Amino acid sequence: MMSSQQFLYAVFGMAAVMVVFKVVPLLFFKKKIKNKFLNSFLAYIPYAVLTSMTFPEIFRSTSSVFSATIGTIVAIAIAYCGQSLIVVILSSSAVVFIVEQIMRMLAN
Amino acid sequence: MGEVSTDKKKGYMHGFKDGIPIGLGYIPVSMACGIAAAKAGLSFGMSEIMSILMYTGSGQAAALNLFVGGETAIIMYVITLFVMNCRYMLFSMSIAQKFDKSMGTLQRIGFGLLNTDEVFGMAMKEKGLLGFPYLLGLGTAPYIGFVLGNTIGACFTNLLPAAITSALGIMLPAMFISIIVPSAKESKPVLIVVLIALVLSFVLECIPFIKENLTSGWTIIICAIVTSLIGAIAFPVEEMGESTDDE
């Protein structure tokens, strides 16, 4: 486990990376990338990163795998129907809450 | 003079209104971040510093993952953020072509700091050239929502019943789903890339050697690079992002 101070240094390092990626390209790259392969690679990066961050982590994100699975299915279904970010996260979270309450009642 | 400043104000207000739904959406997400930070054992001050300096929900989630996983090498945190933020290079390149003359160096820096996936998406939906007042307005509410949500989350973690924190825990991954699914629905190559990443991520998790020797940061990096290489080889992209060929 790293100390708080070490973590603070890590945060500074990460913040610097954010600035480099968010600001520097705006200042210097004013032309389009011509390399098709690099373009394609960079185009898929966000989806690949988000997917590998989401799965299988999402199944451990609540207090039971069962409620998390139902929440995941609801999130995918609602996002598929074209609902906005806020609707997706609130309804998935609400379903997890309800499922866990039902599970608790059944357990008693 | 007077007319110019009303124009600026109008542009700012227009942007601010467009940013409100994004800002509201960030509150629960960054609340989840604040809660996760408190659960990981970070102090209130540390979690505030992190949310103010690191304006990225997914980046914070990844950093906390590493922290909880016992990662001690600072370079691993930096590399993870590096890989996760490659996309901003692309965002920046496509949005810079829509900037109008008001976007000098300082304005570009200012917008860059406020840029996020959702702000980028909203700005690219806007027709015509983008001016600094609009972009500054657009970036305001999301940033406030992000820092505010984190503060609420970090403050009230211990006051919230376990059932609520459990339900809030799914918000962050659910946000990622709400970004992934619409794109995967629209584009078959993206869908295939997502499915490959999904399977690979589970497989990497199941291999004991990898699970014991690599932190989650590495598995994310390996998974992202391998999957995107497969995607780039199998489905080369003709044009990046929304078309901006108006020259």
Short mmCIF file of C-alpha atoms in Angstrom, two decimals:
data_model
loop_
_atom_site.label_atom_id
_atom_site.label_comp_id
_atom_site.label_asym_id
_atom_site.label_seq_id
_atom_site.Cartn_x
_atom_site.Cartn_y
_atom_site.Cartn_z
CA MET A 1 0.00 0.00 0.00
CA MET A 2 1.44 3.39 -0.86
CA SER A 3 1.43 6.26 1.60
CA SER A 4 -0.80 9.32 1.27
CA GLN A 5 2.18 11.41 0.28
CA GLN A 6 3.20 8.99 -2.45
CA PHE A 7 -0.37 8.96 -3.71
CA LEU A 8 -0.30 12.76 -3.84
CA TYR A 9 2.76 12.57 -6.10
CA ALA A 10 0.92 10.03 -8.24
CA VAL A 11 -2.02 12.47 -8.49
CA PHE A 12 0.33 15.26 -9.62
CA GLY A 13 1.83 12.93 -12.21
CA MET A 14 -1.59 11.91 -13.46
CA ALA A 15 -2.81 15.53 -13.56
CA ALA A 16 0.27 16.44 -15.64
CA VAL A 17 -0.56 13.66 -18.10
CA MET A 18 -4.12 14.99 -18.35
CA VAL A 19 -2.86 18.48 -19.17
CA VAL A 20 -0.44 17.15 -21.77
CA PHE A 21 -3.20 15.22 -23.52
CA LYS A 22 -5.99 17.73 -23.18
CA VAL A 23 -4.10 20.96 -23.87
CA VAL A 24 -0.92 20.34 -25.87
CA PRO A 25 -2.60 18.82 -28.95
CA LEU A 26 -4.93 21.85 -29.12
CA LEU A 27 -1.89 24.11 -29.33
CA PHE A 28 0.26 22.14 -31.74
CA PHE A 29 -1.71 19.72 -33.86
CA LYS A 30 -3.83 21.78 -36.13
CA LYS A 31 -3.78 19.33 -39.03
CA LYS A 32 -5.41 15.95 -39.36
CA ILE A 33 -3.45 12.72 -38.83
CA LYS A 34 -2.81 11.18 -42.23
CA ASN A 35 -1.69 7.72 -41.09
CA LYS A 36 -4.71 5.47 -41.50
CA PHE A 37 -3.47 2.74 -39.17
CA LEU A 38 -2.67 5.16 -36.32
CA ASN A 39 -6.02 6.86 -36.88
CA SER A 40 -7.87 3.57 -36.63
CA PHE A 41 -5.90 2.44 -33.60
CA LEU A 42 -6.65 5.68 -31.75
CA ALA A 43 -10.29 5.52 -32.79
CA TYR A 44 -10.79 2.17 -31.04
CA ILE A 45 -8.77 3.00 -27.92
CA PRO A 46 -11.59 4.72 -25.97
CA TYR A 47 -14.01 1.81 -26.43
CA ALA A 48 -11.37 -0.80 -25.63
CA VAL A 49 -10.26 1.06 -22.49
CA LEU A 50 -13.78 1.70 -21.25
CA THR A 51 -14.85 -1.89 -21.87
CA SER A 52 -11.87 -3.42 -20.07
CA MET A 53 -12.39 -1.00 -17.17
CA THR A 54 -16.08 -1.84 -16.95
CA PHE A 55 -15.84 -5.63 -17.20
CA PRO A 56 -15.54 -7.64 -15.05
CA GLU A 57 -15.27 -4.81 -12.48
CA ILE A 58 -18.96 -3.92 -12.75
CA PHE A 59 -19.95 -7.28 -11.22
CA ARG A 60 -17.99 -6.38 -8.10
CA SER A 61 -19.30 -2.82 -7.92
CA THR A 62 -22.22 -3.54 -5.57
CA SER A 63 -22.58 -5.73 -2.49
CA SER A 64 -23.70 -8.81 -4.46
CA VAL A 65 -22.90 -10.22 -7.90
CA PHE A 66 -26.61 -10.89 -8.45
CA SER A 67 -27.76 -7.29 -7.96
CA ALA A 68 -24.79 -6.04 -10.02
CA THR A 69 -25.73 -8.39 -12.88
CA ILE A 70 -29.32 -7.14 -12.92
CA GLY A 71 -28.04 -3.55 -12.77
CA THR A 72 -25.67 -4.22 -15.69
CA ILE A 73 -28.44 -5.71 -17.83
CA VAL A 74 -30.71 -2.73 -17.06
CA ALA A 75 -27.92 -0.23 -17.89
CA ILE A 76 -27.20 -1.92 -21.23
CA ALA A 77 -30.90 -2.15 -22.14
CA ILE A 78 -31.63 1.47 -21.29
CA ALA A 79 -28.50 2.76 -23.04
CA TYR A 80 -29.49 0.66 -26.06
CA CYS A 81 -32.86 2.41 -26.14
CA GLY A 82 -31.00 5.70 -26.61
CA GLN A 83 -31.59 7.18 -23.15
CA SER A 84 -29.18 9.80 -21.81
CA LEU A 85 -26.28 9.22 -19.41
CA ILE A 86 -28.19 10.40 -16.35
CA VAL A 87 -31.20 8.14 -17.04
CA VAL A 88 -28.90 5.13 -17.51
CA ILE A 89 -26.95 5.59 -14.28
CA LEU A 90 -29.93 6.52 -12.11
CA SER A 91 -32.13 3.64 -13.28
CA SER A 92 -29.36 1.06 -13.04
CA SER A 93 -28.56 2.27 -9.54
CA ALA A 94 -32.25 2.27 -8.56
CA VAL A 95 -32.67 -1.31 -9.80
CA VAL A 96 -29.66 -2.43 -7.75
CA PHE A 97 -31.23 -0.83 -4.68
CA ILE A 98 -34.61 -2.48 -5.26
CA VAL A 99 -33.11 -5.91 -6.00
CA GLU A 100 -31.03 -5.77 -2.83
CA GLN A 101 -34.05 -4.78 -0.74
CA ILE A 102 -36.05 -7.70 -2.18
CA MET A 103 -33.14 -10.07 -1.53
CA ARG A 104 -32.97 -8.89 2.06
CA MET A 105 -36.72 -9.40 2.57
CA LEU A 106 -36.52 -12.90 1.09
CA ALA A 107 -33.56 -13.76 3.32
CA ASN A 108 -35.44 -12.79 6.47
CA MET B 1 -17.89 47.43 -27.64
CA GLY B 2 -21.21 46.98 -25.84
CA GLU B 3 -22.48 44.77 -28.61
CA VAL B 4 -19.39 42.58 -28.53
CA SER B 5 -19.73 41.97 -24.80
CA THR B 6 -23.44 41.08 -25.12
CA ASP B 7 -22.47 38.64 -27.86
CA LYS B 8 -19.92 37.09 -25.54
CA LYS B 9 -22.43 36.87 -22.74
CA LYS B 10 -24.97 35.29 -25.08
CA GLY B 11 -22.41 32.78 -26.27
CA TYR B 12 -21.45 31.96 -22.69
CA MET B 13 -25.06 31.52 -21.57
CA HIS B 14 -25.84 29.35 -24.60
CA GLY B 15 -22.87 27.14 -23.72
CA PHE B 16 -23.75 27.11 -20.03
CA LYS B 17 -27.27 25.85 -20.81
CA ASP B 18 -25.91 23.10 -23.05
CA GLY B 19 -23.58 22.05 -20.24
CA ILE B 20 -26.21 21.77 -17.49
CA PRO B 21 -27.39 18.22 -18.32
CA ILE B 22 -23.76 17.07 -18.44
CA GLY B 23 -23.06 18.72 -15.09
CA LEU B 24 -26.10 17.05 -13.51
CA GLY B 25 -25.00 13.73 -14.91
CA TYR B 26 -21.56 14.14 -13.35
CA ILE B 27 -22.86 14.68 -9.80
CA PRO B 28 -23.81 11.06 -9.06
CA VAL B 29 -20.77 9.80 -10.97
CA SER B 30 -18.29 11.90 -9.03
CA MET B 31 -20.24 11.16 -5.83
CA ALA B 32 -19.39 7.55 -6.55
CA CYS B 33 -15.75 8.62 -7.00
CA GLY B 34 -15.78 10.48 -3.68
CA ILE B 35 -17.29 7.46 -1.94
CA ALA B 36 -14.76 5.12 -3.56
CA ALA B 37 -11.92 7.42 -2.45
CA ALA B 38 -13.20 7.48 1.13
CA LYS B 39 -13.61 3.68 1.11
CA ALA B 40 -10.05 3.35 -0.19
CA GLY B 41 -8.93 5.21 2.93
CA LEU B 42 -8.04 8.56 1.38
CA SER B 43 -8.55 11.65 3.51
CA PHE B 44 -11.18 14.25 2.58
CA GLY B 45 -8.45 16.73 1.56
CA MET B 46 -6.76 14.18 -0.66
CA SER B 47 -9.97 13.27 -2.43
CA GLU B 48 -10.72 16.99 -3.00
CA ILE B 49 -7.25 17.62 -4.44
CA MET B 50 -7.69 14.64 -6.69
CA SER B 51 -11.08 15.78 -8.01
CA ILE B 52 -9.90 19.36 -8.59
CA LEU B 53 -6.65 18.41 -10.36
CA MET B 54 -7.75 15.24 -12.10
CA TYR B 55 -10.85 16.15 -14.01
CA THR B 56 -11.67 12.62 -15.19
CA GLY B 57 -14.13 10.16 -13.66
CA SER B 58 -12.67 7.13 -15.43
CA GLY B 59 -9.12 8.22 -14.54
CA GLN B 60 -10.04 8.56 -10.87
CA ALA B 61 -11.73 5.18 -10.87
CA ALA B 62 -8.62 3.62 -12.42
CA ALA B 63 -6.29 5.39 -9.97
CA LEU B 64 -8.37 4.20 -6.99
CA ASN B 65 -8.39 0.69 -8.42
CA LEU B 66 -4.60 0.70 -8.50
CA PHE B 67 -4.40 2.22 -5.03
CA VAL B 68 -6.74 -0.38 -3.51
CA GLY B 69 -4.90 -3.11 -5.42
CA GLY B 70 -1.71 -2.11 -3.61
CA GLU B 71 0.15 -0.64 -6.58
CA THR B 72 3.11 1.34 -5.26
CA ALA B 73 4.90 2.35 -8.47
CA ILE B 74 3.95 5.95 -9.34
CA ILE B 75 4.92 5.27 -12.94
CA MET B 76 2.07 2.72 -13.18
CA TYR B 77 -0.48 5.40 -12.28
CA VAL B 78 1.01 7.72 -14.85
CA ILE B 79 1.11 5.06 -17.59
CA THR B 80 -2.51 4.10 -16.91
CA LEU B 81 -3.64 7.71 -17.26
CA PHE B 82 -1.46 8.05 -20.34
CA VAL B 83 -3.15 5.13 -22.10
CA MET B 84 -6.60 6.21 -20.97
CA ASN B 85 -6.14 9.73 -22.27
CA CYS B 86 -4.79 8.97 -25.75
CA ARG B 87 -8.25 9.70 -27.09
CA TYR B 88 -7.95 13.39 -26.16
CA MET B 89 -5.29 13.68 -28.84
CA LEU B 90 -7.97 12.74 -31.36
CA PHE B 91 -10.69 14.84 -29.76
CA SER B 92 -8.38 17.83 -29.83
CA MET B 93 -7.45 17.36 -33.45
CA SER B 94 -10.99 17.17 -34.68
CA ILE B 95 -12.40 19.93 -32.48
CA ALA B 96 -9.53 22.34 -33.26
CA GLN B 97 -10.79 22.43 -36.82
CA LYS B 98 -14.06 23.95 -35.62
CA PHE B 99 -12.43 26.73 -33.57
CA ASP B 100 -13.11 30.30 -34.66
CA LYS B 101 -10.74 33.28 -34.43
CA SER B 102 -11.46 33.89 -30.73
CA MET B 103 -9.45 30.76 -29.88
CA GLY B 104 -5.95 32.07 -29.11
CA THR B 105 -3.34 30.22 -27.09
CA LEU B 106 -4.82 31.05 -23.67
CA GLN B 107 -8.33 30.17 -24.83
CA ARG B 108 -7.10 26.84 -26.17
CA ILE B 109 -5.44 26.08 -22.83
CA GLY B 110 -8.62 27.07 -20.98
CA PHE B 111 -10.86 24.91 -23.10
CA GLY B 112 -8.40 22.00 -23.00
CA LEU B 113 -8.54 21.93 -19.21
CA LEU B 114 -12.34 21.84 -19.23
CA ASN B 115 -12.69 19.30 -22.01
CA THR B 116 -14.23 15.88 -21.29
CA ASP B 117 -15.76 13.12 -23.43
CA GLU B 118 -19.25 14.54 -22.97
CA VAL B 119 -18.21 18.19 -23.47
CA PHE B 120 -16.45 17.15 -26.65
CA GLY B 121 -19.53 15.27 -27.86
CA MET B 122 -21.81 18.22 -27.15
CA ALA B 123 -19.45 20.72 -28.81
CA MET B 124 -19.19 18.58 -31.94
CA LYS B 125 -22.99 18.51 -32.19
CA GLU B 126 -23.04 22.33 -32.35
CA LYS B 127 -23.35 23.63 -35.92
CA GLY B 128 -20.79 26.04 -37.32
CA LEU B 129 -17.60 27.38 -35.75
CA LEU B 130 -17.05 27.32 -32.00
CA GLY B 131 -16.10 30.47 -30.10
CA PHE B 132 -14.43 30.74 -26.69
CA PRO B 133 -17.47 32.18 -24.82
CA TYR B 134 -19.61 29.22 -25.89
CA LEU B 135 -16.93 26.64 -25.04
CA LEU B 136 -16.17 28.25 -21.67
CA GLY B 137 -19.89 28.24 -20.86
CA LEU B 138 -20.22 24.63 -21.98
CA GLY B 139 -17.35 23.56 -19.73
CA THR B 140 -18.52 25.38 -16.60
CA ALA B 141 -21.45 23.33 -15.26
CA PRO B 142 -19.79 19.92 -15.82
CA TYR B 143 -16.71 20.95 -13.81
CA ILE B 144 -18.80 22.37 -10.97
CA GLY B 145 -20.94 19.23 -10.98
CA PHE B 146 -17.85 17.03 -10.89
CA VAL B 147 -16.15 18.73 -7.93
CA LEU B 148 -19.46 19.20 -6.08
CA GLY B 149 -20.44 15.55 -6.46
CA ASN B 150 -17.05 14.42 -5.22
CA THR B 151 -17.36 16.65 -2.17
CA ILE B 152 -20.83 15.33 -1.35
CA GLY B 153 -19.66 11.75 -1.81
CA ALA B 154 -16.54 12.17 0.32
CA CYS B 155 -18.46 14.00 3.09
CA PHE B 156 -21.40 11.70 3.46
CA THR B 157 -19.94 8.26 2.84
CA ASN B 158 -20.16 7.28 6.46
CA LEU B 159 -23.62 8.77 6.86
CA LEU B 160 -25.09 6.84 3.96
CA PRO B 161 -26.59 3.42 4.73
CA ALA B 162 -24.76 0.47 3.17
CA ALA B 163 -27.70 -0.24 0.84
CA ILE B 164 -27.33 3.22 -0.73
CA THR B 165 -23.53 3.10 -1.17
CA SER B 166 -23.89 -0.34 -2.72
CA ALA B 167 -26.43 1.01 -5.22
CA LEU B 168 -24.24 4.07 -5.97
CA GLY B 169 -21.29 1.78 -6.64
CA ILE B 170 -22.69 0.74 -10.00
CA MET B 171 -23.01 4.34 -11.25
CA LEU B 172 -19.48 4.72 -12.57
CA PRO B 173 -19.40 1.51 -14.60
CA ALA B 174 -22.98 2.28 -15.71
CA MET B 175 -21.71 5.62 -17.04
CA PHE B 176 -19.12 3.79 -19.13
CA ILE B 177 -21.87 1.54 -20.46
CA SER B 178 -23.90 4.58 -21.46
CA ILE B 179 -20.90 5.79 -23.49
CA ILE B 180 -20.04 2.39 -25.03
CA VAL B 181 -23.49 1.03 -25.95
CA PRO B 182 -24.75 3.79 -28.29
CA SER B 183 -21.50 3.69 -30.32
CA ALA B 184 -21.51 -0.12 -30.44
CA LYS B 185 -25.11 0.00 -31.61
CA GLU B 186 -24.27 2.39 -34.45
CA SER B 187 -21.04 0.83 -35.65
CA LYS B 188 -20.38 -2.87 -36.16
CA PRO B 189 -16.57 -2.54 -35.91
CA VAL B 190 -16.96 -0.77 -32.55
CA LEU B 191 -19.33 -3.53 -31.40
CA ILE B 192 -16.79 -6.20 -32.37
CA VAL B 193 -13.93 -4.29 -30.70
CA VAL B 194 -16.03 -3.96 -27.53
CA LEU B 195 -16.87 -7.69 -27.54
CA ILE B 196 -13.21 -8.65 -28.03
CA ALA B 197 -12.18 -6.32 -25.18
CA LEU B 198 -14.91 -7.82 -23.00
CA VAL B 199 -13.83 -11.41 -23.59
CA LEU B 200 -10.12 -10.57 -23.29
CA SER B 201 -10.70 -8.71 -20.05
CA PHE B 202 -12.47 -11.76 -18.55
CA VAL B 203 -9.79 -14.11 -19.88
CA LEU B 204 -6.95 -12.02 -18.42
CA GLU B 205 -8.82 -12.04 -15.13
CA CYS B 206 -9.06 -15.84 -15.20
CA ILE B 207 -5.37 -16.57 -15.85
CA PRO B 208 -3.84 -17.07 -12.39
CA PHE B 209 -0.32 -16.06 -13.49
CA ILE B 210 -1.56 -12.69 -14.76
CA LYS B 211 -3.88 -12.12 -11.83
CA GLU B 212 -1.05 -12.72 -9.36
CA ASN B 213 1.67 -10.76 -11.14
CA LEU B 214 -0.03 -7.86 -12.87
CA THR B 215 -2.06 -5.06 -11.34
CA SER B 216 -5.41 -4.11 -12.88
CA GLY B 217 -3.71 -1.14 -14.55
CA TRP B 218 -1.60 -3.46 -16.65
CA THR B 219 -4.49 -5.69 -17.65
CA ILE B 220 -6.43 -2.60 -18.80
CA ILE B 221 -3.44 -1.40 -20.85
CA ILE B 222 -2.77 -4.84 -22.38
CA CYS B 223 -6.43 -5.36 -23.14
CA ALA B 224 -6.84 -1.89 -24.71
CA ILE B 225 -3.73 -2.09 -26.89
CA VAL B 226 -4.29 -5.66 -28.13
CA THR B 227 -7.97 -4.99 -28.87
CA SER B 228 -7.36 -1.69 -30.65
CA LEU B 229 -4.58 -3.24 -32.76
CA ILE B 230 -6.99 -6.00 -33.81
CA GLY B 231 -9.61 -3.34 -34.56
CA ALA B 232 -7.19 -1.21 -36.58
CA ILE B 233 -6.03 -4.22 -38.63
CA ALA B 234 -9.49 -5.69 -39.21
CA PHE B 235 -11.49 -2.48 -39.62
CA PRO B 236 -9.37 0.48 -40.74
CA VAL B 237 -11.24 3.74 -40.23
CA GLU B 238 -11.62 6.06 -43.22
CA GLU B 239 -12.42 9.31 -41.45
CA MET B 240 -11.95 10.13 -37.80
CA GLY B 241 -14.86 11.37 -35.73
CA GLU B 242 -17.53 13.61 -37.14
CA SER B 243 -16.81 14.98 -40.55
CA THR B 244 -15.41 18.47 -40.46
CA ASP B 245 -14.61 18.81 -44.14
CA ASP B 246 -15.99 22.26 -44.60
CA GLU B 247 -12.87 23.80 -46.08
#
